[in-house]
Tab-separated table of C-alpha atoms in Angstrom:
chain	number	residue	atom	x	y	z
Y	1	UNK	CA	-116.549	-70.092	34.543
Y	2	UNK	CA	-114.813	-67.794	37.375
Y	3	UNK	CA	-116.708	-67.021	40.098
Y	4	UNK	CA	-114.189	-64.820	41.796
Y	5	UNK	CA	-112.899	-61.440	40.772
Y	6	UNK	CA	-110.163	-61.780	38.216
Y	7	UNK	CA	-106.638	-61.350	39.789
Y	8	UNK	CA	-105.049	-60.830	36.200
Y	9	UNK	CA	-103.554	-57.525	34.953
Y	10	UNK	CA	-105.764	-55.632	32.427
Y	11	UNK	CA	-104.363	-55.646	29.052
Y	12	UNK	CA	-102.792	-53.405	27.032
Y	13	UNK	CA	-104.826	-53.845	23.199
Y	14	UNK	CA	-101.964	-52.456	21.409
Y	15	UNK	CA	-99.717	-54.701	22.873
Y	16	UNK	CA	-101.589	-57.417	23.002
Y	17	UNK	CA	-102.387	-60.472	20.557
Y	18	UNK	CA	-105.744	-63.213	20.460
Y	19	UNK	CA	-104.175	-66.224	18.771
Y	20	UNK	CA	-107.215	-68.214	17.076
Y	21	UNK	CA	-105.224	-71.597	16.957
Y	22	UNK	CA	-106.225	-74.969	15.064
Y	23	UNK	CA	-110.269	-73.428	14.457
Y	24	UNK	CA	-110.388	-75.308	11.546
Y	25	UNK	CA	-113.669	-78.141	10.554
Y	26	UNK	CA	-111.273	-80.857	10.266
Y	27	UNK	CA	-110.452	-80.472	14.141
Y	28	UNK	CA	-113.714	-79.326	15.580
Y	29	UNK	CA	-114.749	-82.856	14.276
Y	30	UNK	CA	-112.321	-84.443	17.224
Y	31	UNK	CA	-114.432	-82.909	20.033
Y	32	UNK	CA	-117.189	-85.273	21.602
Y	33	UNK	CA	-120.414	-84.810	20.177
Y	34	UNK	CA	-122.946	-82.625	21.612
Y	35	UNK	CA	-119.528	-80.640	22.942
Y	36	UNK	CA	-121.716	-77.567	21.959
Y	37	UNK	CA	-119.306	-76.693	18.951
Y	38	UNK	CA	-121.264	-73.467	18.301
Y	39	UNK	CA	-121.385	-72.163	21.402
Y	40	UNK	CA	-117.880	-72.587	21.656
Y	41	UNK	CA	-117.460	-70.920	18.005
Y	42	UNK	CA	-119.874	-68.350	19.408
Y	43	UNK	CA	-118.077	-67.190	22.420
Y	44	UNK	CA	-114.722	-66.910	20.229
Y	45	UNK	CA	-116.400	-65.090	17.380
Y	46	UNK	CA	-117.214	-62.689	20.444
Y	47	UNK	CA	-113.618	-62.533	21.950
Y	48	UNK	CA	-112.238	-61.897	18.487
Y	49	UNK	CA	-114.992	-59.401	18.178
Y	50	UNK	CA	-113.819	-57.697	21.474
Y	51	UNK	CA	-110.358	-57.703	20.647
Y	52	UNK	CA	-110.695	-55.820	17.460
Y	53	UNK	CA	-113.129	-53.548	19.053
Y	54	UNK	CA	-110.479	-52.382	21.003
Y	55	UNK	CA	-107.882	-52.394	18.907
Y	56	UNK	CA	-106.155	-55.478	19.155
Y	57	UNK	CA	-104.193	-58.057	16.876
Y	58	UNK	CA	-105.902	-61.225	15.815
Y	59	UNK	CA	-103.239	-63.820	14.711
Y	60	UNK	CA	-104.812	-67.168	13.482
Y	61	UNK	CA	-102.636	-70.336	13.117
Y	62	UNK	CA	-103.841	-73.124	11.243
Y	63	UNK	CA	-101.966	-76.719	10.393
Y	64	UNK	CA	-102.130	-78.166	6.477
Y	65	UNK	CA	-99.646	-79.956	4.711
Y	66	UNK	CA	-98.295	-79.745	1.046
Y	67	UNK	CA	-96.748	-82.416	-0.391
Y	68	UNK	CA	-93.517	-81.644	0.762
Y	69	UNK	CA	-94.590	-81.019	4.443
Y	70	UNK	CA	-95.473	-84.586	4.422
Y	71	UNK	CA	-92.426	-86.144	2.757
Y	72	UNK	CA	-90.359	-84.583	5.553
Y	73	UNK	CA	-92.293	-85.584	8.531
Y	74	UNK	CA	-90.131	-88.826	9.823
Y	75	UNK	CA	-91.824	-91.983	10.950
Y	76	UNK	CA	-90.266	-91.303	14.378
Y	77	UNK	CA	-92.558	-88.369	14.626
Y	78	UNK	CA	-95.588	-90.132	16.729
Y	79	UNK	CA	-98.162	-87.410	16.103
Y	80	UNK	CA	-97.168	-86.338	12.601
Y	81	UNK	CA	-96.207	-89.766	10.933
Y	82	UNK	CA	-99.755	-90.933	10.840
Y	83	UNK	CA	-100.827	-87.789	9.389
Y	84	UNK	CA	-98.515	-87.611	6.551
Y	85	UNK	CA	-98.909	-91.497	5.518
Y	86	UNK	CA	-102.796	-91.550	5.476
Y	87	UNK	CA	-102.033	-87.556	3.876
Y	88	UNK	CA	-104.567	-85.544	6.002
Y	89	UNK	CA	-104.528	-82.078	6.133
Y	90	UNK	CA	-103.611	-81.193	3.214
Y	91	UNK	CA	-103.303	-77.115	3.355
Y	92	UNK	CA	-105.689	-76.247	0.505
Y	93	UNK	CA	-108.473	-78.564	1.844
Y	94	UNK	CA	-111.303	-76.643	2.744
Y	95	UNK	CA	-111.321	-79.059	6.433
Y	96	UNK	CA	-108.340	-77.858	6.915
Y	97	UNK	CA	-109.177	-73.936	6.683
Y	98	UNK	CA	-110.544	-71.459	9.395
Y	99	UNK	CA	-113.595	-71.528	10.216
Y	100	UNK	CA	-116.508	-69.403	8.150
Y	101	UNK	CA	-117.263	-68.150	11.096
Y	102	UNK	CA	-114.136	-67.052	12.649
Y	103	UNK	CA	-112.520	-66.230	9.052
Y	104	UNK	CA	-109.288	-63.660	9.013
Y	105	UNK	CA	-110.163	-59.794	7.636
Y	106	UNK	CA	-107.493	-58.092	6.129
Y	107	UNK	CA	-104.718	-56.997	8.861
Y	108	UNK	CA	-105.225	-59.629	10.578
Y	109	UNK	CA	-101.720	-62.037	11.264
Y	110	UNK	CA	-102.312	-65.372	9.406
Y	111	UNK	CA	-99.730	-68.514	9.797
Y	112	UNK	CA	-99.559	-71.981	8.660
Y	113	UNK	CA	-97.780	-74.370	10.942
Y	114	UNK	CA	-96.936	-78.336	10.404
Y	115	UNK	CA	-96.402	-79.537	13.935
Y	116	UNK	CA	-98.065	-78.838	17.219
Y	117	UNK	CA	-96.924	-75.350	18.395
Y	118	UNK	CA	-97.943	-72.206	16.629
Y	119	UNK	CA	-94.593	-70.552	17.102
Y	120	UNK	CA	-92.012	-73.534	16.150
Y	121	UNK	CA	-92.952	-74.154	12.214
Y	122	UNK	CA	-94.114	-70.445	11.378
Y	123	UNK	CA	-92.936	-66.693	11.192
Y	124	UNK	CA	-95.341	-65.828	13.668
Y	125	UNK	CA	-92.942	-64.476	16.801
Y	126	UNK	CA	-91.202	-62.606	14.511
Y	127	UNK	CA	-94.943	-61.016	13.282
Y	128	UNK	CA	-95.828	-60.710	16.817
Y	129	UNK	CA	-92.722	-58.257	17.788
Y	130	UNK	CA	-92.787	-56.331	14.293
Y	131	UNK	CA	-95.901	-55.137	15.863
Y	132	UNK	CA	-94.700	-54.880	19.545
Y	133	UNK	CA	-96.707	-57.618	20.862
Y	134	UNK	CA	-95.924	-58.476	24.473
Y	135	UNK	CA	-99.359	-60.194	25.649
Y	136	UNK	CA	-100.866	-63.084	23.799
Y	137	UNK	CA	-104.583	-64.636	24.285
Y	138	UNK	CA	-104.649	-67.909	24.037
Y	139	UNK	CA	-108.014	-70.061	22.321
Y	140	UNK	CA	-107.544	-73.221	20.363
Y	141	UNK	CA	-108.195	-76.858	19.921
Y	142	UNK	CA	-106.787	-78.652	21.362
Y	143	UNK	CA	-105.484	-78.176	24.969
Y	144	UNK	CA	-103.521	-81.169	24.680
Y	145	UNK	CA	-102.235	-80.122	21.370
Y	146	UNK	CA	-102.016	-76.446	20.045
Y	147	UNK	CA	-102.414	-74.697	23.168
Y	148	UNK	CA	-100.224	-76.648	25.212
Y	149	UNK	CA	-97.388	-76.702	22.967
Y	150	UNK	CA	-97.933	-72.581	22.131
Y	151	UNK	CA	-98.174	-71.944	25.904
Y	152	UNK	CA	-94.746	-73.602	26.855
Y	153	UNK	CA	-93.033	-71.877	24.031
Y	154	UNK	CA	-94.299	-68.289	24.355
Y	155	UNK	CA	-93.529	-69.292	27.622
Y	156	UNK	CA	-90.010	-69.629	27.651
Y	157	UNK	CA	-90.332	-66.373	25.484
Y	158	UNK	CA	-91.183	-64.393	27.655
Y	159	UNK	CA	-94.499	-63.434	26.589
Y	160	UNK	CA	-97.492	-62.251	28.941
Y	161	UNK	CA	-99.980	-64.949	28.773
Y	162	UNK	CA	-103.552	-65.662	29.342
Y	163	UNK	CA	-105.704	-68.558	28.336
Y	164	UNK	CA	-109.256	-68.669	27.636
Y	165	UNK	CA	-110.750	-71.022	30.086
Y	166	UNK	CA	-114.131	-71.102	27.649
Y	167	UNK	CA	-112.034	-70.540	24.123
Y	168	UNK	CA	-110.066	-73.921	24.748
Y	169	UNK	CA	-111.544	-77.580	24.234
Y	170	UNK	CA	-110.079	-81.265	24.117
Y	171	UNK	CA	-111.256	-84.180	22.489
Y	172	UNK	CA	-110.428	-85.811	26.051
Y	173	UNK	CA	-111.988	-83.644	28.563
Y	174	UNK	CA	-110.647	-85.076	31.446
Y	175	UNK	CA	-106.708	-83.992	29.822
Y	176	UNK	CA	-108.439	-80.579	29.168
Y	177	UNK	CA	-109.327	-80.135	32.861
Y	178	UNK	CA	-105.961	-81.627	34.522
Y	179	UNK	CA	-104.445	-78.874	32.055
Y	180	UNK	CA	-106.444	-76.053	32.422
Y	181	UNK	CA	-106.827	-75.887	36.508
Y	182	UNK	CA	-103.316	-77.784	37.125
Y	183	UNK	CA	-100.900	-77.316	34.285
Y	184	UNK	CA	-101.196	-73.902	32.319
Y	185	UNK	CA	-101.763	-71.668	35.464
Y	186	UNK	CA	-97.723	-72.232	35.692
Y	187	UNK	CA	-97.478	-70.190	32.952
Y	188	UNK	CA	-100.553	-67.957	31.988
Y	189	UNK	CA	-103.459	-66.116	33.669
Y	190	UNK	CA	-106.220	-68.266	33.008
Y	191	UNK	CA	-109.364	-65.708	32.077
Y	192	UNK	CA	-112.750	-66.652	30.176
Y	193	UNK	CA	-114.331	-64.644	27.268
Y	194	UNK	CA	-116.008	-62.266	30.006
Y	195	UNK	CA	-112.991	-61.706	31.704
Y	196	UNK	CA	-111.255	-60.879	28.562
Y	197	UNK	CA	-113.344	-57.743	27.962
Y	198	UNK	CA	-113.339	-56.766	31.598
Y	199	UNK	CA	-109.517	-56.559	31.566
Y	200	UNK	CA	-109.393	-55.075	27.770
Y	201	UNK	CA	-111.780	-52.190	29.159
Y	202	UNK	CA	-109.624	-51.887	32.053
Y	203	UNK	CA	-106.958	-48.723	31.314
């Protein structure tokens, strides 16, 4: 949690996007046991909450497989090979769908992606600036994974980015914290949930 005032620019809410990244049973399973999954669920129910309050988007990106997805994954691919010979993930398994608890309403951006990143296997940039997104919020698991990979991109897009210090969490939490204090703050504003609506009440 931040201790000091937030340095970060207030955000815009109808320019700006909360991506709900990878919120799915099948990988809040990964994270160590007595992690405090619902209090993490709980304080990105509440972001989500303030985002739509204000008028914001909520974009959720999820990863599942068809059939398909899996015969084209090639056994160089180190993180997705495994997946798509043992065939886990499968898109219409209900592991593999957003959370109850966190679940899409209708207006809401939706994606399905089949590799790390939640920009390089779906439509969703292309969502994002059909509704003249310029500022994403990042949550997801996992920091090494989802919001790593999402972060660089959007990056090198040339999107406005902030990371949810308390809406991210690693199966290794050492990874998460060399990430989140060294690594991201290259590229994002690094904010937690309370932060977030300070800076979305902020005009």
């Amino acid at each position: 949690m931040s201790t000091a005032p937030s340095t970060a620019p207030a955000l815009d809410p109808a320019r700006t996007a909360l991506l709900v990244m990878d919120y799915q049973p099948a990988m809040l399973a990964l994270l160590p046991e007595g992690g405090d999954r619902e209090a993490l669920l709980g304080r990105v129910e509440g972001a989500i909450a303030d985002v739509r309050a204000h008028g914001g988007t909520i974009a959720y990106v999820r990863v599942g497989f068809t059939e398909a997805d899996w015969d084209a994954i090639p056994a160089a691919n180190k993180s997705f090979a495994p997946l798509a010979r043992h065939r886990v993930m499968h898109h219409e398994d209900p592991a593999a769908a957003v959370h109850e608890r966190l679940a899409p309403r209708d207006g809401d951006i939706t994606v399905r992606k089949i590799r790390h990143g939640g920009l390089s296997t779906t439509d969703l940039d292309q969502r994002l600036r059909e509704r003249g997104i310029t500022t994403l919020v990042v949550s997801g698991i996992s920091t090494s994974g989802v919001v790593l990979s999402t972060v660089i991109d959007a990056a090198d897009r040339d999107y406005r980015l902030y990371v949810l210090s308390d809406g991210v969490a690693d199966p290794d939490t050492e990874v998460h914290d060399v990430l989140l204090h060294r690594v991201l703050p290259a590229r994002a504003h690094i904010i937690d949930t309370a932060e977030l609506h300070t800076l979305l009440r902020a005009d």
